[in-house]
Tab-separated table of C-alpha atoms in Angstrom:
chain	number	residue	atom	x	y	z
A	1	MET	CA	-3.889	106.179	35.021
A	2	PRO	CA	-2.356	107.535	31.785
A	3	ALA	CA	-4.638	109.643	29.604
A	4	LEU	CA	-6.343	107.772	26.793
A	5	LEU	CA	-5.375	108.500	23.213
A	6	PRO	CA	-8.012	110.664	21.483
A	7	ASP	CA	-8.539	107.818	18.993
A	8	GLU	CA	-9.365	105.409	21.813
A	9	VAL	CA	-11.770	107.929	23.333
A	10	LEU	CA	-13.490	108.242	19.949
A	11	LEU	CA	-13.706	104.462	19.591
A	12	ARG	CA	-15.119	103.921	23.084
A	13	GLU	CA	-17.721	106.633	22.630
A	14	ALA	CA	-18.790	105.494	19.155
A	15	LEU	CA	-19.124	101.815	20.107
A	16	GLU	CA	-20.243	102.492	23.696
A	17	ILE	CA	-17.428	100.370	25.086
A	18	PRO	CA	-17.546	100.233	28.912
A	19	ASP	CA	-14.617	101.782	30.773
A	20	ALA	CA	-13.697	98.396	32.220
A	21	ALA	CA	-13.551	96.662	28.824
A	22	PRO	CA	-9.933	96.200	27.642
A	23	VAL	CA	-8.908	98.131	24.529
A	24	VAL	CA	-5.335	97.470	23.357
A	25	LEU	CA	-3.507	99.633	20.826
A	26	ARG	CA	-1.929	97.473	18.116
A	27	THR	CA	-0.868	99.741	15.242
A	28	ARG	CA	-0.652	103.428	14.481
A	29	GLU	CA	0.674	105.226	11.452
A	30	PRO	CA	0.194	108.431	9.463
A	31	LEU	CA	-2.234	108.573	6.563
A	32	GLY	CA	-3.375	111.670	4.722
A	33	ALA	CA	-3.902	114.527	7.138
A	34	GLY	CA	-4.211	112.255	10.172
A	35	THR	CA	-3.636	108.703	11.314
A	36	VAL	CA	-5.077	105.219	11.194
A	37	THR	CA	-4.962	103.506	14.567
A	38	GLY	CA	-5.798	99.865	15.172
A	39	PHE	CA	-7.227	98.639	18.485
A	40	GLU	CA	-8.004	95.158	19.742
A	41	VAL	CA	-11.271	95.231	21.658
A	42	ILE	CA	-11.846	92.400	24.116
A	43	GLY	CA	-15.470	91.678	24.937
A	44	ALA	CA	-16.894	90.355	28.198
A	45	ASP	CA	-17.092	86.880	26.649
A	46	GLY	CA	-13.387	86.977	25.763
A	47	HIS	CA	-14.081	87.457	22.056
A	48	THR	CA	-11.671	89.869	20.381
A	49	ALA	CA	-12.234	92.160	17.413
A	50	THR	CA	-9.917	94.627	15.699
A	51	TYR	CA	-11.234	98.104	14.971
A	52	PHE	CA	-9.511	100.960	13.171
A	53	VAL	CA	-9.984	104.658	13.848
A	54	ASP	CA	-9.228	106.722	10.748
A	55	THR	CA	-8.676	110.493	10.892
A	56	SER	CA	-6.927	110.734	7.503
A	57	GLY	CA	-9.644	112.845	5.897
A	58	ARG	CA	-9.222	110.881	2.667
A	59	ARG	CA	-12.165	110.205	0.424
A	60	VAL	CA	-13.290	106.649	-0.228
A	61	ALA	CA	-15.663	105.193	-2.806
A	62	GLN	CA	-17.856	103.647	-0.117
A	63	GLU	CA	-17.883	103.776	3.660
A	64	THR	CA	-17.713	100.412	5.395
A	65	GLY	CA	-18.350	101.403	8.999
A	66	LEU	CA	-19.201	104.444	11.083
A	67	ALA	CA	-18.322	107.781	9.502
A	68	THR	CA	-18.765	111.470	10.159
A	69	GLY	CA	-18.580	114.405	7.774
A	70	THR	CA	-19.634	114.204	4.134
A	71	PRO	CA	-18.288	112.322	1.094
A	72	ASP	CA	-16.546	115.511	-0.054
A	73	ALA	CA	-15.225	116.391	3.401
A	74	PRO	CA	-14.795	113.168	5.380
A	75	GLY	CA	-14.430	113.336	9.133
A	76	GLU	CA	-13.469	110.474	11.432
A	77	ARG	CA	-14.366	106.922	10.499
A	78	ILE	CA	-14.301	103.616	12.337
A	79	TRP	CA	-14.308	100.198	10.717
A	80	LEU	CA	-14.053	96.579	11.788
A	81	HIS	CA	-11.209	94.619	10.223
A	82	PRO	CA	-11.086	93.581	7.375
A	83	GLN	CA	-13.642	96.136	6.098
A	84	ASP	CA	-11.010	98.729	5.160
A	85	PRO	CA	-12.759	101.411	3.046
A	86	HIS	CA	-9.477	102.395	1.382
A	87	LEU	CA	-8.865	98.789	0.263
A	88	PRO	CA	-12.197	97.507	-1.093
A	89	ALA	CA	-10.641	94.195	-2.182
A	90	LEU	CA	-9.349	93.347	1.303
A	91	ALA	CA	-12.471	91.749	2.747
A	92	PRO	CA	-13.170	89.563	-0.325
A	93	VAL	CA	-9.562	88.326	-0.302
A	94	ALA	CA	-9.568	87.782	3.451
A	95	PHE	CA	-12.597	85.542	3.081
A	96	GLY	CA	-10.914	83.706	0.204
A	97	ASP	CA	-13.222	84.231	-2.757
A	98	ALA	CA	-11.550	87.076	-4.628
A	99	ALA	CA	-8.054	85.596	-4.534
A	100	ARG	CA	-9.297	82.139	-5.481
A	101	THR	CA	-11.290	83.498	-8.424
A	102	LEU	CA	-8.464	85.668	-9.748
A	103	LEU	CA	-5.923	82.849	-9.485
A	104	HIS	CA	-8.302	80.396	-11.136
A	105	ARG	CA	-8.595	82.724	-14.132
A	106	ILE	CA	-4.844	82.447	-14.735
A	107	GLY	CA	-4.781	78.695	-14.288
A	108	ARG	CA	-3.636	78.537	-10.652
A	109	GLU	CA	-5.347	76.097	-8.312
A	110	VAL	CA	-5.498	77.328	-4.717
A	111	VAL	CA	-4.960	74.526	-2.203
A	112	GLU	CA	-4.937	76.536	1.058
A	113	ALA	CA	-6.846	79.594	2.225
A	114	PRO	CA	-4.982	82.902	1.825
A	115	GLU	CA	-2.824	83.839	4.830
A	116	LEU	CA	-2.521	87.512	5.742
A	117	VAL	CA	1.188	88.200	6.340
A	118	ALA	CA	1.319	92.012	6.275
A	119	TYR	CA	-1.242	94.770	6.649
A	120	ARG	CA	-0.877	98.532	6.746
A	121	ALA	CA	-4.350	99.919	7.245
A	122	GLY	CA	-5.451	102.236	4.470
A	123	ARG	CA	-2.367	101.414	2.402
A	124	ARG	CA	-1.936	97.757	1.515
A	125	ALA	CA	-2.208	94.130	2.578
A	126	VAL	CA	-0.208	91.082	1.484
A	127	PHE	CA	-1.496	87.512	1.454
A	128	ARG	CA	0.467	84.299	0.990
A	129	VAL	CA	-1.465	81.781	-1.094
A	130	VAL	CA	-0.404	78.176	-1.547
A	131	CYS	CA	-1.220	77.004	-5.074
A	132	ARG	CA	-0.769	73.618	-6.682
A	133	ASP	CA	2.269	74.893	-8.606
A	134	GLY	CA	3.856	76.988	-5.862
A	135	ILE	CA	3.441	80.061	-3.680
A	136	ARG	CA	1.694	83.177	-4.926
A	137	TRP	CA	1.570	86.564	-3.245
A	138	VAL	CA	-1.636	88.559	-3.508
A	139	LYS	CA	-1.270	92.254	-2.777
A	140	VAL	CA	-4.272	94.399	-1.970
A	141	ILE	CA	-3.716	98.080	-2.749
A	142	ARG	CA	-5.767	101.202	-3.282
A	143	PRO	CA	-7.548	100.897	-6.657
A	144	GLU	CA	-6.141	104.149	-8.006
A	145	ARG	CA	-2.600	102.758	-7.681
A	146	VAL	CA	-3.099	99.606	-9.756
A	147	GLU	CA	-2.292	100.949	-13.213
A	148	ARG	CA	0.893	102.734	-12.111
A	149	ILE	CA	2.239	99.755	-10.165
A	150	VAL	CA	1.551	97.286	-12.963
A	151	GLY	CA	3.399	99.537	-15.388
A	152	LEU	CA	6.244	99.980	-12.935
A	153	HIS	CA	6.693	96.224	-12.472
A	154	ASP	CA	6.666	95.682	-16.222
A	155	LEU	CA	9.286	98.360	-16.773
A	156	LEU	CA	11.637	97.091	-14.061
A	157	ALA	CA	11.218	93.453	-15.091
A	158	ASP	CA	12.075	94.389	-18.673
A	159	ALA	CA	15.206	96.090	-17.343
A	160	ALA	CA	16.326	92.781	-15.756
A	161	LEU	CA	16.261	94.214	-12.241
A	162	HIS	CA	15.296	90.922	-10.538
A	163	VAL	CA	11.706	92.095	-10.001
A	164	PRO	CA	8.953	89.429	-10.098
A	165	GLN	CA	6.580	89.852	-13.029
A	166	ILE	CA	2.945	90.523	-12.086
A	167	GLU	CA	0.901	87.509	-13.223
A	168	ALA	CA	-2.559	89.046	-12.862
A	169	TRP	CA	-4.284	92.135	-11.537
A	170	ALA	CA	-7.761	93.547	-10.990
A	171	ASP	CA	-9.033	97.124	-11.056
A	172	ALA	CA	-10.492	96.697	-7.564
A	173	GLY	CA	-6.950	96.753	-6.207
A	174	LEU	CA	-5.468	93.261	-6.535
A	175	LEU	CA	-2.061	92.113	-7.782
A	176	VAL	CA	-0.817	88.521	-8.072
A	177	LEU	CA	2.925	87.874	-8.028
A	178	PRO	CA	5.021	84.710	-7.968
A	179	GLN	CA	7.516	83.879	-5.255
A	180	ALA	CA	10.716	85.892	-5.628
A	181	SER	CA	13.734	83.948	-6.833
A	182	GLY	CA	15.974	82.703	-4.024
A	183	ARG	CA	15.600	83.064	-0.267
A	184	PRO	CA	15.330	86.113	2.013
A	185	ALA	CA	18.778	87.591	2.552
A	186	VAL	CA	18.503	87.315	6.336
A	187	ASP	CA	17.932	83.547	6.060
A	188	VAL	CA	21.176	83.074	4.142
A	189	ALA	CA	23.126	85.848	5.937
A	190	PRO	CA	25.858	86.284	3.302
A	191	PRO	CA	29.044	88.162	4.232
A	192	ALA	CA	28.245	91.844	4.497
A	193	SER	CA	30.821	92.867	1.896
A	194	VAL	CA	29.542	90.357	-0.675
A	195	PHE	CA	25.923	91.290	-0.011
A	196	LEU	CA	26.530	95.026	-0.207
A	197	ASP	CA	28.575	94.672	-3.401
A	198	ASP	CA	25.476	93.163	-4.997
A	199	VAL	CA	23.233	95.850	-3.499
A	200	ASP	CA	25.511	98.520	-4.960
A	201	ARG	CA	25.400	96.904	-8.384
A	202	TRP	CA	21.608	96.708	-8.227
A	203	ARG	CA	21.311	100.326	-7.129
A	204	ALA	CA	23.532	101.432	-10.011
A	205	ALA	CA	21.391	99.494	-12.506
A	206	MET	CA	18.225	100.850	-10.882
A	207	ALA	CA	19.508	104.415	-11.273
A	208	ASP	CA	19.374	103.952	-15.054
A	209	ALA	CA	15.722	102.830	-15.085
A	210	PRO	CA	13.579	105.301	-17.068
A	211	LEU	CA	11.190	106.193	-14.238
A	212	GLU	CA	9.321	109.475	-14.368
A	213	ASN	CA	7.237	109.495	-11.183
A	214	ARG	CA	8.606	110.685	-7.843
A	215	ALA	CA	9.551	108.078	-5.273
A	216	ARG	CA	7.897	108.056	-1.879
A	217	SER	CA	9.763	110.184	0.618
A	218	GLY	CA	8.148	112.950	2.641
A	219	LEU	CA	10.926	112.816	5.248
A	220	PRO	CA	10.329	116.361	6.577
A	221	GLU	CA	6.646	115.590	7.152
A	222	ARG	CA	7.458	112.216	8.700
A	223	ALA	CA	10.054	113.790	10.991
A	224	GLU	CA	7.481	116.294	12.206
A	225	TRP	CA	4.847	113.575	12.688
A	226	TYR	CA	7.163	111.260	14.610
A	227	THR	CA	8.586	113.920	16.907
A	228	ALA	CA	5.207	115.502	17.666
A	229	ARG	CA	4.060	112.148	19.042
A	230	LEU	CA	7.291	111.149	20.734
A	231	VAL	CA	8.032	114.390	22.601
A	232	PRO	CA	5.072	114.198	25.055
A	233	ARG	CA	6.087	110.646	26.000
A	234	LEU	CA	9.706	111.424	26.895
A	235	ALA	CA	11.401	112.779	29.990
A	236	PRO	CA	12.020	116.558	29.737
A	237	GLU	CA	15.725	116.285	28.898
A	238	ALA	CA	15.145	113.646	26.194
A	239	ALA	CA	12.202	115.609	24.802
A	240	GLU	CA	14.257	118.794	24.533
A	241	ARG	CA	17.089	116.916	22.826
A	242	LEU	CA	14.659	115.432	20.285
A	243	ARG	CA	13.172	118.872	19.571
A	244	ALA	CA	16.626	120.254	18.855
A	245	HIS	CA	17.495	117.332	16.593
A	246	ALA	CA	14.184	117.657	14.738
A	247	ALA	CA	14.804	121.330	13.983
A	248	ARG	CA	18.254	120.525	12.602
A	249	VAL	CA	17.029	117.593	10.543
A	250	ALA	CA	14.026	119.440	9.099
A	251	ALA	CA	16.374	122.042	7.669
A	252	VAL	CA	18.311	119.537	5.556
A	253	VAL	CA	16.300	116.393	4.687
A	254	GLY	CA	13.895	118.202	2.378
A	255	ASP	CA	16.646	118.806	-0.165
A	256	ASP	CA	16.770	115.756	-2.449
A	257	GLY	CA	19.632	117.103	-4.560
A	258	VAL	CA	20.164	115.211	-7.815
A	259	LEU	CA	17.226	112.902	-8.527
A	260	THR	CA	17.738	109.352	-9.717
A	261	ALA	CA	15.632	106.197	-9.907
A	262	ILE	CA	15.502	104.552	-6.469
A	263	HIS	CA	13.599	101.735	-4.766
A	264	GLY	CA	11.936	104.114	-2.322
A	265	ASP	CA	11.866	101.666	0.609
A	266	LEU	CA	15.096	99.709	0.267
A	267	HIS	CA	16.063	97.308	3.047
A	268	PHE	CA	17.347	93.770	3.312
A	269	GLY	CA	13.829	92.473	3.968
A	270	GLN	CA	13.075	93.313	0.332
A	271	LEU	CA	16.082	91.445	-1.028
A	272	PHE	CA	16.499	87.772	-1.906
A	273	VAL	CA	19.709	85.871	-2.537
A	274	ASP	CA	20.666	82.477	-3.914
A	275	ASP	CA	22.317	79.735	-1.868
A	276	VAL	CA	25.770	81.303	-2.213
A	277	GLY	CA	24.543	84.722	-1.164
A	278	ARG	CA	24.280	86.493	-4.521
A	279	MET	CA	21.277	88.738	-5.044
A	280	SER	CA	18.513	87.011	-6.990
A	281	GLY	CA	15.294	88.919	-6.327
A	282	VAL	CA	13.897	92.302	-5.248
A	283	ILE	CA	10.328	92.799	-4.039
A	284	ASP	CA	7.981	95.622	-3.034
A	285	VAL	CA	9.002	98.117	-5.689
A	286	ASP	CA	5.639	99.903	-5.440
A	287	THR	CA	7.440	102.904	-3.922
A	288	ALA	CA	10.022	103.183	-6.718
A	289	GLY	CA	10.505	106.421	-8.590
A	290	ARG	CA	12.854	109.364	-8.875
A	291	GLY	CA	14.334	110.590	-5.622
A	292	SER	CA	17.503	111.013	-3.621
A	293	ALA	CA	19.852	108.031	-3.545
A	294	ALA	CA	20.436	108.980	0.096
A	295	ASP	CA	16.842	108.001	0.883
A	296	ASP	CA	17.531	104.394	-0.099
A	297	SER	CA	20.781	104.424	1.873
A	298	ALA	CA	19.017	105.736	4.968
A	299	ALA	CA	16.078	103.341	4.728
A	300	PHE	CA	18.466	100.396	4.408
A	301	VAL	CA	20.708	101.375	7.342
A	302	SER	CA	17.851	102.276	9.685
A	303	HIS	CA	15.950	99.055	8.986
A	304	ALA	CA	19.083	97.004	9.692
A	305	LEU	CA	19.689	98.850	12.962
A	306	ALA	CA	16.056	98.463	14.035
A	307	SER	CA	16.204	94.758	13.161
A	308	ALA	CA	19.276	94.375	15.345
A	309	ALA	CA	17.412	95.955	18.264
A	310	LEU	CA	14.584	93.444	17.807
A	311	ASP	CA	16.694	90.285	17.651
A	312	PRO	CA	19.662	89.677	19.949
A	313	GLY	CA	20.484	86.405	18.197
A	314	ALA	CA	22.368	85.506	15.050
A	315	ARG	CA	19.977	87.359	12.743
A	316	GLY	CA	20.289	90.529	14.785
A	317	GLY	CA	24.060	90.214	14.804
A	318	TRP	CA	24.121	89.878	11.026
A	319	ALA	CA	21.777	92.850	10.660
A	320	PHE	CA	24.029	94.967	12.882
A	321	THR	CA	27.126	94.015	10.899
A	322	VAL	CA	25.367	94.856	7.640
A	323	ALA	CA	24.140	98.180	9.063
A	324	LEU	CA	27.640	99.295	10.040
A	325	ALA	CA	29.136	98.195	6.730
A	326	ALA	CA	26.396	99.952	4.767
A	327	LEU	CA	26.784	103.147	6.792
A	328	GLU	CA	30.530	103.118	6.196
A	329	ARG	CA	29.957	102.770	2.440
A	330	TRP	CA	27.115	105.206	2.007
A	331	ASP	CA	27.626	107.831	4.698
A	332	ASP	CA	27.559	111.142	2.852
A	333	ALA	CA	27.527	114.364	4.833
A	334	ALA	CA	26.555	116.419	1.789
A	335	ALA	CA	23.492	114.223	1.209
A	336	HIS	CA	22.700	114.172	4.959
A	337	VAL	CA	22.500	110.396	5.139
A	338	ARG	CA	22.814	110.328	8.930
A	339	GLU	CA	20.002	112.844	9.342
A	340	ARG	CA	17.792	110.727	7.096
A	341	VAL	CA	18.652	107.591	9.071
A	342	ALA	CA	17.684	109.430	12.252
A	343	VAL	CA	14.200	110.198	10.895
A	344	HIS	CA	13.610	106.527	10.147
A	345	LEU	CA	14.884	105.546	13.596
A	346	TRP	CA	12.445	107.993	15.200
A	347	GLY	CA	9.676	106.179	13.348
A	348	HIS	CA	10.899	102.814	14.622
A	349	ALA	CA	11.143	104.277	18.127
A	350	LEU	CA	7.569	105.533	17.968
A	351	GLY	CA	6.405	102.098	16.862
A	352	ALA	CA	8.247	100.494	19.785
A	353	ASP	CA	6.663	102.962	22.205
A	354	ASP	CA	3.187	102.318	20.788
A	355	LEU	CA	3.737	98.655	21.659
A	356	GLY	CA	4.782	99.517	25.194
A	357	ASP	CA	8.485	98.788	24.649
A	358	ALA	CA	10.073	101.882	26.192
A	359	ALA	CA	13.479	100.189	26.468
A	360	ARG	CA	13.718	99.564	22.734
A	361	ARG	CA	12.378	103.064	22.060
A	362	ASP	CA	15.177	104.591	24.115
A	363	VAL	CA	17.846	102.441	22.445
A	364	LEU	CA	16.671	103.545	19.000
A	365	LEU	CA	16.565	107.196	20.057
A	366	ALA	CA	20.074	106.888	21.515
A	367	THR	CA	21.252	105.371	18.236
A	368	ALA	CA	19.785	108.321	16.333
A	369	ASP	CA	21.504	110.702	18.784
A	370	ALA	CA	24.861	109.020	18.175
A	371	LEU	CA	24.496	109.245	14.406
A	372	LEU	CA	23.596	112.914	14.562
A	373	ALA	CA	26.656	113.523	16.721
A	374	ASP	CA	28.854	111.699	14.175
A	375	GLU	CA	29.640	109.072	16.795
A	376	ASP	CA	29.873	105.303	16.475
A	377	VAL	CA	26.644	103.343	16.702
A	378	PRO	CA	26.261	102.016	20.289
A	379	LYS	CA	26.423	98.262	19.761
A	380	ASP	CA	25.921	97.381	23.435
A	381	GLY	CA	22.559	99.112	23.492
A	382	LEU	CA	21.271	97.685	20.261
A	383	MET	CA	22.386	94.134	20.943
A	384	ASP	CA	21.368	93.864	24.619
A	385	GLY	CA	18.379	91.752	23.777
A	386	PHE	CA	15.503	94.191	23.567
A	387	GLY	CA	12.617	92.578	21.723
A	388	THR	CA	8.914	92.900	21.128
A	389	PRO	CA	6.830	92.528	24.329
């Protein structure tokens, strides 16, 4: 049997879970000095519960589960979803009361219970709420980020950058936003050239936004984190190749060059278009700030390539076409765009491996290898139909 992850060992020991009881890894990502790992625990009666093991070492206002260490020097902690200690508003929203109350205060009548559509433990959660007058999105974030994000949205909305205006917010870590204008770009699938022309225009306008904070990046740290976890899972030859790539990439992706205002996590999943395919809305600008334009280029290309590997159908084909067109436009050896794309692809590969999808992992790693060798992206591998298990 394969060795258990240390986080699973910690969880089993803390909750006294029998060896025979199934524990399934669901999510894993870096946070602080460690990770947050989500496990589905299946009881003898068939009941399932999701627990998170947190080794980030980050302080929280109040513990919500089992914890070691002290408030000033936290150790490991374990909590049952949705009692995320980093996101104190998550549980109240998940049970409906907080979102309903906040929306009522701004004259919105909730007609359906909030639906959790995205969750990154320790970072944020997004709920879709059906109101009498349309859809609202309720974002749960860390309380200390509220003021900056509200100000950021206001600034970008004033600059006519297609960003939805925040309708309400709460200090506990809640934001309410309307539905973005238009439809998700992937649903409309406009011609790649038309779509990317609009993306270029938006990026140029974004570059002029008077942002002062740094955008999220940390690519050298992420490269180290991804490779440290991937290497032990690979065959010796593949592991050695990844080590060599990681050393090369680490030497160049830390140099951001000229700083400009960027989205910070740009990809077509964040972009909305109207019925004729023209850009009409941009979401999730929480990561925006000053950084390297190459970071947005790399995030966009890598997400499109990873999306193609997930979906062998029409959507995946469109994503692949967009990825190649974007790479052709934005490939910049001096800014090390390909190296930055490779880091993102390693992250996608690690996520695929965590879900037990070794085939997709290997396709994504091979794609990163090709980019680093200045070769064409291997379409046959990406579009062979690998999907989530």
